[in-house]
């Protein structure tokens, strides 16, 4: 397993945002975490990244994890290339050439300020920046928010290719269940801080 979360409980004051959540992602797996607003998805991302300390439970991470955050969080006045470099894990590993090879759509944009790009282009940069650290697992928070189906389709195609060629694992956190179940083979449904369903994506796609 790259990530193993066991019986995780996270509270904000008296409010329980995650209540005994157990989930895992194995090497090379494509896993979806779906759930409505307020289910606890962002809280789980923050706990995985060490931003939010759990009240109880365990999080084991083995391997390198990179986050594609909700809202992309690029530096708008820096170029695409500079934004990519900020994803480098080691300061001396700042060669971005491999990212343009993986995401050729970014090549003509490399010197443009990130703030001048379309939402879809910015999401592609956020993906490229996360890939700079050569992660074993990408945690992707609400990738499809506000994007046209065509660009979402090309993002999904890139993720499939990285999975097939490099064994990249993905934890796709989405309100858009249809998209999540299209890419992923296994899924968890989170509601009010609890996992209320889990299983093969094909089985969950058939239920309402
Ligand atoms: P999601 O990402 O699925 O929309 P969140 O993890 O943001 O869900 O929120 C889960 C629950 O925790 C919600 O009830 C939300 O109101 C509450 N919550 C989130 N952040 C805070 C916070 N900083 N302080 C208090 N309550 C919070
Ligand atoms: P440098 O400054 O030497 O280029 P960093 O300071 O960015 O590298 O690296 C910080 C730490 O991160 C290093 O001590 C190293 O142990 C760890 N690290 C860097 N690259 C990797 C990697 N590819 N895999 C695992 N750990 C790494």
PDB file of C-alpha atoms in Angstrom, residues 102-195:
ATOM      1  CA  UNK A 102       4.401  14.104 -20.861  1.00  0.00           C
ATOM      2  CA  UNK A 103       2.076  17.090 -21.347  1.00  0.00           C
ATOM      3  CA  UNK A 104       2.877  18.511 -24.807  1.00  0.00           C
ATOM      4  CA  UNK A 105      -0.050  20.946 -24.528  1.00  0.00           C
ATOM      5  CA  UNK A 106       2.133  22.961 -22.136  1.00  0.00           C
ATOM      6  CA  UNK A 107       5.025  23.449 -24.575  1.00  0.00           C
ATOM      7  CA  UNK A 108       3.639  26.528 -26.383  1.00  0.00           C
ATOM      8  CA  UNK A 109       2.641  28.042 -23.012  1.00  0.00           C
ATOM      9  CA  UNK A 110       5.960  27.681 -21.227  1.00  0.00           C
ATOM     10  CA  UNK A 111       6.858  31.392 -21.080  1.00  0.00           C
ATOM     11  CA  UNK A 112       3.327  32.695 -20.488  1.00  0.00           C
ATOM     12  CA  UNK A 113       2.326  34.010 -17.046  1.00  0.00           C
ATOM     13  CA  UNK A 114       0.185  31.311 -15.436  1.00  0.00           C
ATOM     14  CA  UNK A 115      -2.457  33.882 -14.482  1.00  0.00           C
ATOM     15  CA  UNK A 116      -3.182  34.539 -18.164  1.00  0.00           C
ATOM     16  CA  UNK A 117      -4.084  30.952 -18.967  1.00  0.00           C
ATOM     17  CA  UNK A 118      -7.545  29.416 -19.209  1.00  0.00           C
ATOM     18  CA  UNK A 119      -8.827  27.337 -16.308  1.00  0.00           C
ATOM     19  CA  UNK A 120      -8.141  24.134 -18.213  1.00  0.00           C
ATOM     20  CA  UNK A 121      -4.592  25.195 -19.062  1.00  0.00           C
ATOM     21  CA  UNK A 122      -3.996  26.122 -15.420  1.00  0.00           C
ATOM     22  CA  UNK A 123      -5.229  22.702 -14.312  1.00  0.00           C
ATOM     23  CA  UNK A 124      -2.773  21.115 -16.756  1.00  0.00           C
ATOM     24  CA  UNK A 125       0.066  23.206 -15.216  1.00  0.00           C
ATOM     25  CA  UNK A 126      -1.006  22.137 -11.715  1.00  0.00           C
ATOM     26  CA  UNK A 127      -0.849  18.515 -12.879  1.00  0.00           C
ATOM     27  CA  UNK A 128       2.580  19.060 -14.438  1.00  0.00           C
ATOM     28  CA  UNK A 129       3.878  20.738 -11.299  1.00  0.00           C
ATOM     29  CA  UNK A 130       2.760  17.760  -9.209  1.00  0.00           C
ATOM     30  CA  UNK A 131       4.447  15.346 -11.648  1.00  0.00           C
ATOM     31  CA  UNK A 132       7.769  17.223 -11.271  1.00  0.00           C
ATOM     32  CA  UNK A 133       8.423  15.416  -7.990  1.00  0.00           C
ATOM     33  CA  UNK A 134       8.008  12.022  -9.732  1.00  0.00           C
ATOM     34  CA  UNK A 135       5.357  10.881  -7.256  1.00  0.00           C
ATOM     35  CA  UNK A 136       4.136   7.333  -6.649  1.00  0.00           C
ATOM     36  CA  UNK A 137       0.690   8.698  -5.818  1.00  0.00           C
ATOM     37  CA  UNK A 138      -1.130  11.820  -6.973  1.00  0.00           C
ATOM     38  CA  UNK A 139      -3.871  13.123  -4.704  1.00  0.00           C
ATOM     39  CA  UNK A 140      -6.096  15.213  -6.968  1.00  0.00           C
ATOM     40  CA  UNK A 141      -8.682  17.465  -5.351  1.00  0.00           C
ATOM     41  CA  UNK A 142     -11.703  18.497  -7.468  1.00  0.00           C
ATOM     42  CA  UNK A 143      -9.860  18.494 -10.781  1.00  0.00           C
ATOM     43  CA  UNK A 144     -12.952  18.931 -12.964  1.00  0.00           C
ATOM     44  CA  UNK A 145     -14.462  21.933 -11.169  1.00  0.00           C
ATOM     45  CA  UNK A 146     -15.574  24.526 -13.721  1.00  0.00           C
ATOM     46  CA  UNK A 147     -13.843  22.883 -16.668  1.00  0.00           C
ATOM     47  CA  UNK A 148     -15.284  21.976 -20.069  1.00  0.00           C
ATOM     48  CA  UNK A 149     -15.752  18.230 -20.672  1.00  0.00           C
ATOM     49  CA  UNK A 150     -13.156  18.286 -23.444  1.00  0.00           C
ATOM     50  CA  UNK A 151     -10.311  19.475 -21.214  1.00  0.00           C
ATOM     51  CA  UNK A 152     -11.405  17.117 -18.436  1.00  0.00           C
ATOM     52  CA  UNK A 153     -11.224  14.313 -20.985  1.00  0.00           C
ATOM     53  CA  UNK A 154      -7.646  15.197 -21.895  1.00  0.00           C
ATOM     54  CA  UNK A 155      -6.625  15.407 -18.215  1.00  0.00           C
ATOM     55  CA  UNK A 156      -8.133  11.958 -17.645  1.00  0.00           C
ATOM     56  CA  UNK A 157      -6.330  10.600 -20.730  1.00  0.00           C
ATOM     57  CA  UNK A 158      -3.008  11.878 -19.328  1.00  0.00           C
ATOM     58  CA  UNK A 159      -3.664  10.250 -15.963  1.00  0.00           C
ATOM     59  CA  UNK A 160      -4.528   6.937 -17.646  1.00  0.00           C
ATOM     60  CA  UNK A 161      -1.301   7.091 -19.622  1.00  0.00           C
ATOM     61  CA  UNK A 162       0.868   7.839 -16.572  1.00  0.00           C
ATOM     62  CA  UNK A 163      -0.838   4.983 -14.762  1.00  0.00           C
ATOM     63  CA  UNK A 164      -0.281   2.555 -17.639  1.00  0.00           C
ATOM     64  CA  UNK A 165       3.300   3.584 -18.417  1.00  0.00           C
ATOM     65  CA  UNK A 166       4.752   4.551 -15.025  1.00  0.00           C
ATOM     66  CA  UNK A 167       2.413   2.813 -12.591  1.00  0.00           C
ATOM     67  CA  UNK A 168       1.347   6.152 -11.129  1.00  0.00           C
ATOM     68  CA  UNK A 169      -1.365   5.689  -8.513  1.00  0.00           C
ATOM     69  CA  UNK A 170      -4.160   8.257  -8.194  1.00  0.00           C
ATOM     70  CA  UNK A 171      -6.546   9.199  -5.427  1.00  0.00           C
ATOM     71  CA  UNK A 172      -9.145  11.276  -7.266  1.00  0.00           C
ATOM     72  CA  UNK A 173     -11.294  13.334  -4.931  1.00  0.00           C
ATOM     73  CA  UNK A 174     -14.409  14.467  -6.722  1.00  0.00           C
ATOM     74  CA  UNK A 175     -17.951  15.681  -6.305  1.00  0.00           C
ATOM     75  CA  UNK A 176     -18.382  14.626  -9.926  1.00  0.00           C
ATOM     76  CA  UNK A 177     -19.015  10.925  -9.334  1.00  0.00           C
ATOM     77  CA  UNK A 178     -19.462  10.119 -13.001  1.00  0.00           C
ATOM     78  CA  UNK A 179     -15.987  11.381 -13.880  1.00  0.00           C
ATOM     79  CA  UNK A 180     -14.384   9.688 -10.884  1.00  0.00           C
ATOM     80  CA  UNK A 181     -15.945   6.337 -11.704  1.00  0.00           C
ATOM     81  CA  UNK A 182     -14.927   6.662 -15.346  1.00  0.00           C
ATOM     82  CA  UNK A 183     -11.217   6.884 -14.499  1.00  0.00           C
ATOM     83  CA  UNK A 184     -10.995   4.827 -11.338  1.00  0.00           C
ATOM     84  CA  UNK A 185     -11.283   1.110 -10.740  1.00  0.00           C
ATOM     85  CA  UNK A 186     -12.167   1.337  -7.050  1.00  0.00           C
ATOM     86  CA  UNK A 187     -14.125   3.944  -5.125  1.00  0.00           C
ATOM     87  CA  UNK A 188     -15.124   5.114  -1.682  1.00  0.00           C
ATOM     88  CA  UNK A 189     -18.235   7.168  -1.001  1.00  0.00           C
ATOM     89  CA  UNK A 190     -17.899   9.622   1.868  1.00  0.00           C
ATOM     90  CA  UNK A 191     -20.962  11.133   3.543  1.00  0.00           C
ATOM     91  CA  UNK A 192     -21.022  13.236   6.689  1.00  0.00           C
ATOM     92  CA  UNK A 193     -17.513  12.094   7.619  1.00  0.00           C
ATOM     93  CA  UNK A 194     -18.083   8.374   7.164  1.00  0.00           C
ATOM     94  CA  UNK A 195     -17.360   5.909   4.385  1.00  0.00           C
TER      95      UNK A 195
END
